[in-house]
Amino acid sequence: MFAMPELEDSRSLNAPGQWFATTHWSVVLAAREAAAPQAATALEKLCRSYWYPLYAFLRRQGKTAEDAQDLTQAFFARFLEKEFIELADPGRGRFRSFLLACLKNFSAEQHRHAGRLKRGGGQTIVSWDGMTAEQRYLTEPKHDSTPESLYEKSWALTILETALARLGVELASAGKQRLFAELKGHLWGEPGAASYADLSGRLGMSEGALKVTVHRLRQRFRDLLREEVAHTVADAAETDDELQHLIAVVRQ
């Protein structure tokens, strides 16, 4: 089961003048209003981060692996052409909800046109390994979760994985790659994580020192996780509610 330390007040995340510039909404709005290369690059990076939840949604809807990949690529092509971006409105909800609504509209449009992909079909717009995507999808639980619930869980896991990867980069830059590799299971809540007794022996630390280290890393992971969630909402006040929702989704 995924475990997180107690959450602190998110209002200290960013000063008011810095807040909006850090959100995914701001990336979309900047791309809508500017043709600057950095805006397009930021938007493409955003698409690369969230392709899997969209792919998983389409697969759970009953699309074949090939059709889901083609539809996701075509959707990104349309998104990057800014046709959906024109509809972006931070006041209408969470960014994850906006992105899914755009995908649903696009998929319905393609269905009305007998599945013909107008743009992006067969092209690589946002790069990913289709084989890896399908392998990941095949590991998803086979219970009767809806496409929407699988999308939300995949979205939540993407946020968690991104925060964990950021922590890994921080520790690697400090020469602590092994420490991260050994302890990440206790931060993430992976099943079968090694016991403190085993870890302390492998790392040459006392159990007391190890527990202090894990506590500090969990605090940093929590901070990074909140930052990642904060990027997906338009108002800082929504951060903790969204974070609690995503953690609840992962625990299901």
Tab-separated table of N, CA, C and O in Angstrom, residues 8-93:
chain	number	residue	atom	x	y	z
A	8	GLU	N	1.580	18.930	4.595
A	8	GLU	CA	1.619	20.262	5.172
A	8	GLU	C	0.850	21.215	4.280
A	8	GLU	O	0.453	20.895	3.170
A	9	ASP	N	0.647	22.432	4.760
A	9	ASP	CA	-0.076	23.449	4.021
A	9	ASP	C	0.657	23.750	2.715
A	9	ASP	O	1.834	24.064	2.711
A	10	SER	N	-0.042	23.655	1.580
A	10	SER	CA	0.596	23.861	0.284
A	10	SER	C	0.718	25.331	-0.084
A	10	SER	O	1.315	25.664	-1.095
A	11	ARG	N	0.192	26.242	0.710
A	11	ARG	CA	0.213	27.638	0.319
A	11	ARG	C	1.612	28.218	0.260
A	11	ARG	O	1.843	29.248	-0.348
A	12	SER	N	2.572	27.541	0.895
A	12	SER	CA	3.936	28.042	0.877
A	12	SER	C	4.714	27.564	-0.339
A	12	SER	O	5.880	27.896	-0.501
A	13	LEU	N	4.054	26.791	-1.231
A	13	LEU	CA	4.761	26.233	-2.373
A	13	LEU	C	5.428	27.300	-3.222
A	13	LEU	O	6.583	27.202	-3.588
A	14	ASN	N	4.686	28.303	-3.601
A	14	ASN	CA	5.203	29.359	-4.439
A	14	ASN	C	4.676	30.694	-3.959
A	14	ASN	O	3.557	30.799	-3.476
A	15	ALA	N	5.453	31.726	-4.134
A	15	ALA	CA	4.956	33.070	-3.871
A	15	ALA	C	3.860	33.360	-4.881
A	15	ALA	O	3.874	32.844	-5.995
A	16	PRO	N	2.858	34.209	-4.537
A	16	PRO	CA	1.728	34.449	-5.423
A	16	PRO	C	2.142	34.834	-6.828
A	16	PRO	O	1.562	34.383	-7.809
A	17	GLY	N	3.164	35.648	-6.978
A	17	GLY	CA	3.573	36.084	-8.298
A	17	GLY	C	4.232	35.006	-9.118
A	17	GLY	O	4.348	35.113	-10.333
A	18	GLN	N	4.657	33.917	-8.471
A	18	GLN	CA	5.337	32.841	-9.184
A	18	GLN	C	4.401	31.694	-9.520
A	18	GLN	O	4.737	30.847	-10.330
A	19	TRP	N	3.233	31.658	-8.923
A	19	TRP	CA	2.392	30.462	-8.977
A	19	TRP	C	2.019	30.043	-10.386
A	19	TRP	O	2.336	28.960	-10.838
A	20	PHE	N	1.344	30.934	-11.130
A	20	PHE	CA	0.750	30.502	-12.382
A	20	PHE	C	1.799	30.049	-13.383
A	20	PHE	O	1.558	29.178	-14.200
A	21	ALA	N	2.997	30.634	-13.319
A	21	ALA	CA	4.036	30.293	-14.288
A	21	ALA	C	4.500	28.848	-14.164
A	21	ALA	O	5.167	28.340	-15.054
A	22	THR	N	4.148	28.166	-13.075
A	22	THR	CA	4.636	26.800	-12.877
A	22	THR	C	3.625	25.735	-13.299
A	22	THR	O	3.938	24.554	-13.220
A	23	THR	N	2.440	26.105	-13.740
A	23	THR	CA	1.405	25.105	-13.978
A	23	THR	C	1.383	24.600	-15.416
A	23	THR	O	1.856	25.249	-16.345
A	24	HIS	N	0.801	23.414	-15.587
A	24	HIS	CA	0.606	22.892	-16.938
A	24	HIS	C	-0.335	23.802	-17.729
A	24	HIS	O	-0.188	23.942	-18.945
A	25	TRP	N	-1.295	24.388	-17.043
A	25	TRP	CA	-2.187	25.323	-17.723
A	25	TRP	C	-1.399	26.467	-18.350
A	25	TRP	O	-1.707	26.919	-19.451
A	26	SER	N	-0.393	26.948	-17.642
A	26	SER	CA	0.374	28.069	-18.171
A	26	SER	C	1.138	27.671	-19.433
A	26	SER	O	1.308	28.478	-20.346
A	27	VAL	N	1.600	26.414	-19.481
A	27	VAL	CA	2.282	25.933	-20.682
A	27	VAL	C	1.315	25.962	-21.866
A	27	VAL	O	1.655	26.411	-22.960
A	28	VAL	N	0.099	25.473	-21.639
A	28	VAL	CA	-0.897	25.428	-22.703
A	28	VAL	C	-1.279	26.837	-23.157
A	28	VAL	O	-1.345	27.121	-24.359
A	29	LEU	N	-1.517	27.719	-22.203
A	29	LEU	CA	-1.921	29.074	-22.564
A	29	LEU	C	-0.799	29.833	-23.258
A	29	LEU	O	-1.044	30.614	-24.178
A	30	ALA	N	0.444	29.593	-22.838
A	30	ALA	CA	1.575	30.246	-23.491
A	30	ALA	C	1.706	29.765	-24.932
A	30	ALA	O	1.986	30.551	-25.840
A	31	ALA	N	1.484	28.460	-25.137
A	31	ALA	CA	1.558	27.917	-26.487
A	31	ALA	C	0.417	28.452	-27.352
A	31	ALA	O	0.572	28.634	-28.561
A	32	ARG	N	-0.717	28.707	-26.741
A	32	ARG	CA	-1.866	29.238	-27.482
A	32	ARG	C	-1.618	30.666	-27.943
A	32	ARG	O	-2.027	31.069	-29.025
A	33	GLU	N	-0.907	31.417	-27.114
A	33	GLU	CA	-0.759	32.840	-27.378
A	33	GLU	C	0.579	33.227	-27.975
A	33	GLU	O	0.803	34.383	-28.305
A	34	ALA	N	1.500	32.259	-28.136
A	34	ALA	CA	2.820	32.598	-28.647
A	34	ALA	C	3.326	31.506	-29.567
A	34	ALA	O	3.008	30.338	-29.401
A	35	ALA	N	4.114	31.917	-30.532
A	35	ALA	CA	4.714	30.967	-31.461
A	35	ALA	C	6.174	30.715	-31.111
A	35	ALA	O	6.919	30.177	-31.911
A	36	ALA	N	6.588	31.108	-29.920
A	36	ALA	CA	7.981	30.967	-29.510
A	36	ALA	C	8.373	29.493	-29.471
A	36	ALA	O	7.591	28.658	-29.008
A	37	PRO	N	9.576	29.151	-29.929
A	37	PRO	CA	10.020	27.746	-29.908
A	37	PRO	C	9.966	27.126	-28.519
A	37	PRO	O	9.630	25.964	-28.373
A	38	GLN	N	10.288	27.918	-27.480
A	38	GLN	CA	10.289	27.350	-26.135
A	38	GLN	C	8.884	26.962	-25.690
A	38	GLN	O	8.718	26.011	-24.929
A	39	ALA	N	7.868	27.675	-26.173
A	39	ALA	CA	6.490	27.326	-25.831
A	39	ALA	C	6.111	25.994	-26.463
A	39	ALA	O	5.503	25.136	-25.823
A	40	ALA	N	6.486	25.810	-27.729
A	40	ALA	CA	6.186	24.554	-28.416
A	40	ALA	C	6.940	23.389	-27.786
A	40	ALA	O	6.404	22.287	-27.633
A	41	THR	N	8.191	23.631	-27.408
A	41	THR	CA	8.998	22.588	-26.781
A	41	THR	C	8.401	22.169	-25.443
A	41	THR	O	8.329	20.987	-25.117
A	42	ALA	N	7.974	23.147	-24.648
A	42	ALA	CA	7.360	22.853	-23.349
A	42	ALA	C	6.071	22.064	-23.524
A	42	ALA	O	5.788	21.139	-22.761
A	43	LEU	N	5.300	22.408	-24.541
A	43	LEU	CA	4.044	21.698	-24.789
A	43	LEU	C	4.308	20.264	-25.215
A	43	LEU	O	3.640	19.332	-24.756
A	44	GLU	N	5.310	20.054	-26.063
A	44	GLU	CA	5.641	18.696	-26.492
A	44	GLU	C	6.138	17.861	-25.315
A	44	GLU	O	5.790	16.681	-25.183
A	45	LYS	N	6.925	18.468	-24.445
A	45	LYS	CA	7.395	17.763	-23.250
A	45	LYS	C	6.218	17.357	-22.372
A	45	LYS	O	6.183	16.250	-21.805
A	46	LEU	N	5.234	18.242	-22.265
A	46	LEU	CA	4.044	17.938	-21.477
A	46	LEU	C	3.308	16.736	-22.062
A	46	LEU	O	2.874	15.831	-21.334
A	47	CYS	N	3.194	16.703	-23.384
A	47	CYS	CA	2.536	15.566	-24.027
A	47	CYS	C	3.291	14.271	-23.786
A	47	CYS	O	2.679	13.222	-23.539
A	48	ARG	N	4.618	14.318	-23.839
A	48	ARG	CA	5.412	13.109	-23.609
A	48	ARG	C	5.202	12.571	-22.205
A	48	ARG	O	5.265	11.369	-21.979
A	49	SER	N	4.948	13.467	-21.259
A	49	SER	CA	4.793	13.044	-19.874
A	49	SER	C	3.495	12.279	-19.641
A	49	SER	O	3.435	11.424	-18.760
A	50	TYR	N	2.457	12.561	-20.429
A	50	TYR	CA	1.137	12.039	-20.098
A	50	TYR	C	0.526	11.177	-21.193
A	50	TYR	O	-0.683	10.978	-21.228
A	51	TRP	N	1.383	10.621	-22.071
A	51	TRP	CA	0.826	9.779	-23.116
A	51	TRP	C	0.253	8.483	-22.561
A	51	TRP	O	-0.766	7.994	-23.047
A	52	TYR	N	0.895	7.894	-21.538
A	52	TYR	CA	0.436	6.574	-21.112
A	52	TYR	C	-0.984	6.587	-20.532
A	52	TYR	O	-1.786	5.693	-20.875
A	53	PRO	N	-1.354	7.520	-19.659
A	53	PRO	CA	-2.744	7.507	-19.177
A	53	PRO	C	-3.762	7.568	-20.313
A	53	PRO	O	-4.812	6.917	-20.248
A	54	LEU	N	-3.449	8.323	-21.373
A	54	LEU	CA	-4.368	8.414	-22.505
A	54	LEU	C	-4.397	7.094	-23.284
A	54	LEU	O	-5.465	6.621	-23.691
A	55	TYR	N	-3.239	6.511	-23.484
A	55	TYR	CA	-3.154	5.219	-24.163
A	55	TYR	C	-3.927	4.154	-23.376
A	55	TYR	O	-4.701	3.375	-23.952
A	56	ALA	N	-3.727	4.130	-22.055
A	56	ALA	CA	-4.413	3.139	-21.223
A	56	ALA	C	-5.922	3.330	-21.279
A	56	ALA	O	-6.683	2.351	-21.301
A	57	PHE	N	-6.375	4.579	-21.298
A	57	PHE	CA	-7.811	4.859	-21.407
A	57	PHE	C	-8.376	4.246	-22.687
A	57	PHE	O	-9.414	3.567	-22.662
A	58	LEU	N	-7.692	4.474	-23.810
A	58	LEU	CA	-8.177	3.953	-25.086
A	58	LEU	C	-8.158	2.431	-25.114
A	58	LEU	O	-9.078	1.798	-25.646
A	59	ARG	N	-7.125	1.821	-24.541
A	59	ARG	CA	-7.062	0.357	-24.511
A	59	ARG	C	-8.205	-0.210	-23.675
A	59	ARG	O	-8.834	-1.198	-24.061
A	60	ARG	N	-8.485	0.416	-22.524
A	60	ARG	CA	-9.561	-0.088	-21.672
A	60	ARG	C	-10.920	0.142	-22.327
A	60	ARG	O	-11.883	-0.578	-22.026
A	61	GLN	N	-10.998	1.074	-23.239
A	61	GLN	CA	-12.233	1.274	-24.005
A	61	GLN	C	-12.465	0.162	-25.016
A	61	GLN	O	-13.558	0.054	-25.576
A	62	GLY	N	-11.443	-0.647	-25.262
A	62	GLY	CA	-11.584	-1.745	-26.197
A	62	GLY	C	-10.809	-1.576	-27.490
A	62	GLY	O	-10.882	-2.439	-28.379
A	63	LYS	N	-10.037	-0.501	-27.613
A	63	LYS	CA	-9.223	-0.301	-28.809
A	63	LYS	C	-8.072	-1.313	-28.817
A	63	LYS	O	-7.561	-1.697	-27.766
A	64	THR	N	-7.671	-1.741	-30.016
A	64	THR	CA	-6.502	-2.596	-30.118
A	64	THR	C	-5.258	-1.782	-29.782
A	64	THR	O	-5.285	-0.546	-29.773
A	65	ALA	N	-4.155	-2.488	-29.529
A	65	ALA	CA	-2.909	-1.788	-29.209
A	65	ALA	C	-2.506	-0.860	-30.346
A	65	ALA	O	-2.102	0.289	-30.115
A	66	GLU	N	-2.633	-1.335	-31.593
A	66	GLU	CA	-2.254	-0.511	-32.743
A	66	GLU	C	-3.163	0.704	-32.876
A	66	GLU	O	-2.694	1.823	-33.092
A	67	ASP	N	-4.482	0.493	-32.742
A	67	ASP	CA	-5.409	1.614	-32.854
A	67	ASP	C	-5.213	2.622	-31.730
A	67	ASP	O	-5.305	3.833	-31.951
A	68	ALA	N	-4.950	2.124	-30.516
A	68	ALA	CA	-4.748	3.032	-29.380
A	68	ALA	C	-3.503	3.883	-29.590
A	68	ALA	O	-3.497	5.086	-29.298
A	69	GLN	N	-2.448	3.256	-30.106
A	69	GLN	CA	-1.227	4.023	-30.350
A	69	GLN	C	-1.449	5.051	-31.452
A	69	GLN	O	-1.039	6.220	-31.328
A	70	ASP	N	-2.118	4.655	-32.543
A	70	ASP	CA	-2.375	5.589	-33.632
A	70	ASP	C	-3.266	6.745	-33.176
A	70	ASP	O	-3.037	7.903	-33.531
A	71	LEU	N	-4.302	6.410	-32.386
A	71	LEU	CA	-5.204	7.457	-31.907
A	71	LEU	C	-4.488	8.427	-30.974
A	71	LEU	O	-4.703	9.647	-31.035
A	72	THR	N	-3.636	7.885	-30.095
A	72	THR	CA	-2.916	8.752	-29.169
A	72	THR	C	-1.974	9.672	-29.929
A	72	THR	O	-1.902	10.880	-29.655
A	73	GLN	N	-1.264	9.131	-30.912
A	73	GLN	CA	-0.366	9.948	-31.717
A	73	GLN	C	-1.143	11.008	-32.495
A	73	GLN	O	-0.737	12.175	-32.572
A	74	ALA	N	-2.260	10.611	-33.086
A	74	ALA	CA	-3.062	11.563	-33.848
A	74	ALA	C	-3.630	12.651	-32.943
A	74	ALA	O	-3.712	13.827	-33.329
A	75	PHE	N	-4.023	12.253	-31.741
A	75	PHE	CA	-4.520	13.242	-30.787
A	75	PHE	C	-3.446	14.260	-30.449
A	75	PHE	O	-3.697	15.468	-30.425
A	76	PHE	N	-2.226	13.782	-30.192
A	76	PHE	CA	-1.139	14.703	-29.886
A	76	PHE	C	-0.847	15.621	-31.064
A	76	PHE	O	-0.534	16.803	-30.878
A	77	ALA	N	-0.951	15.085	-32.284
A	77	ALA	CA	-0.741	15.929	-33.461
A	77	ALA	C	-1.741	17.074	-33.473
A	77	ALA	O	-1.382	18.234	-33.691
A	78	ARG	N	-3.007	16.746	-33.221
A	78	ARG	CA	-4.044	17.782	-33.189
A	78	ARG	C	-3.815	18.743	-32.022
A	78	ARG	O	-3.998	19.947	-32.159
A	79	PHE	N	-3.400	18.178	-30.900
A	79	PHE	CA	-3.163	19.019	-29.720
A	79	PHE	C	-2.020	19.989	-29.978
A	79	PHE	O	-2.104	21.176	-29.661
A	80	LEU	N	-0.939	19.487	-30.565
A	80	LEU	CA	0.214	20.333	-30.829
A	80	LEU	C	-0.061	21.356	-31.924
A	80	LEU	O	0.607	22.386	-32.006
A	81	GLU	N	-1.047	21.069	-32.762
A	81	GLU	CA	-1.462	22.052	-33.764
A	81	GLU	C	-2.337	23.139	-33.139
A	81	GLU	O	-2.762	24.069	-33.825
A	82	LYS	N	-2.606	22.982	-31.841
A	82	LYS	CA	-3.283	24.000	-31.036
A	82	LYS	C	-4.797	24.059	-31.257
A	82	LYS	O	-5.451	24.987	-30.774
A	83	GLU	N	-5.368	23.055	-31.929
A	83	GLU	CA	-6.811	23.093	-32.133
A	83	GLU	C	-7.563	22.890	-30.818
A	83	GLU	O	-8.583	23.526	-30.576
A	84	PHE	N	-7.080	21.984	-29.965
A	84	PHE	CA	-7.718	21.793	-28.667
A	84	PHE	C	-7.288	22.870	-27.681
A	84	PHE	O	-8.034	23.218	-26.768
A	85	ILE	N	-6.084	23.376	-27.867
A	85	ILE	CA	-5.569	24.387	-26.952
A	85	ILE	C	-6.456	25.632	-26.952
A	85	ILE	O	-6.574	26.325	-25.945
A	86	GLU	N	-7.094	25.904	-28.087
A	86	GLU	CA	-7.968	27.065	-28.154
A	86	GLU	C	-9.118	26.968	-27.161
A	86	GLU	O	-9.711	27.967	-26.774
A	87	LEU	N	-9.434	25.742	-26.729
A	87	LEU	CA	-10.534	25.532	-25.782
A	87	LEU	C	-10.072	25.553	-24.333
A	87	LEU	O	-10.891	25.446	-23.419
A	88	ALA	N	-8.772	25.681	-24.111
A	88	ALA	CA	-8.232	25.591	-22.751
A	88	ALA	C	-8.738	26.721	-21.879
A	88	ALA	O	-8.693	27.886	-22.253
A	89	ASP	N	-9.218	26.349	-20.712
A	89	ASP	CA	-9.713	27.324	-19.749
A	89	ASP	C	-9.436	26.793	-18.350
A	89	ASP	O	-10.124	25.877	-17.883
A	90	PRO	N	-8.424	27.334	-17.666
A	90	PRO	CA	-8.090	26.847	-16.318
A	90	PRO	C	-9.266	26.867	-15.349
A	90	PRO	O	-9.303	26.085	-14.403
A	91	GLY	N	-10.232	27.744	-15.598
A	91	GLY	CA	-11.362	27.853	-14.691
A	91	GLY	C	-12.344	26.709	-14.801
A	91	GLY	O	-13.267	26.595	-13.987
A	92	ARG	N	-12.156	25.834	-15.782
A	92	ARG	CA	-13.127	24.762	-16.017
A	92	ARG	C	-12.782	23.457	-15.330
A	92	ARG	O	-13.525	22.484	-15.441
A	93	GLY	N	-11.638	23.398	-14.612
A	93	GLY	CA	-11.349	22.163	-13.893
A	93	GLY	C	-9.892	21.787	-13.911
A	93	GLY	O	-9.022	22.551	-14.304
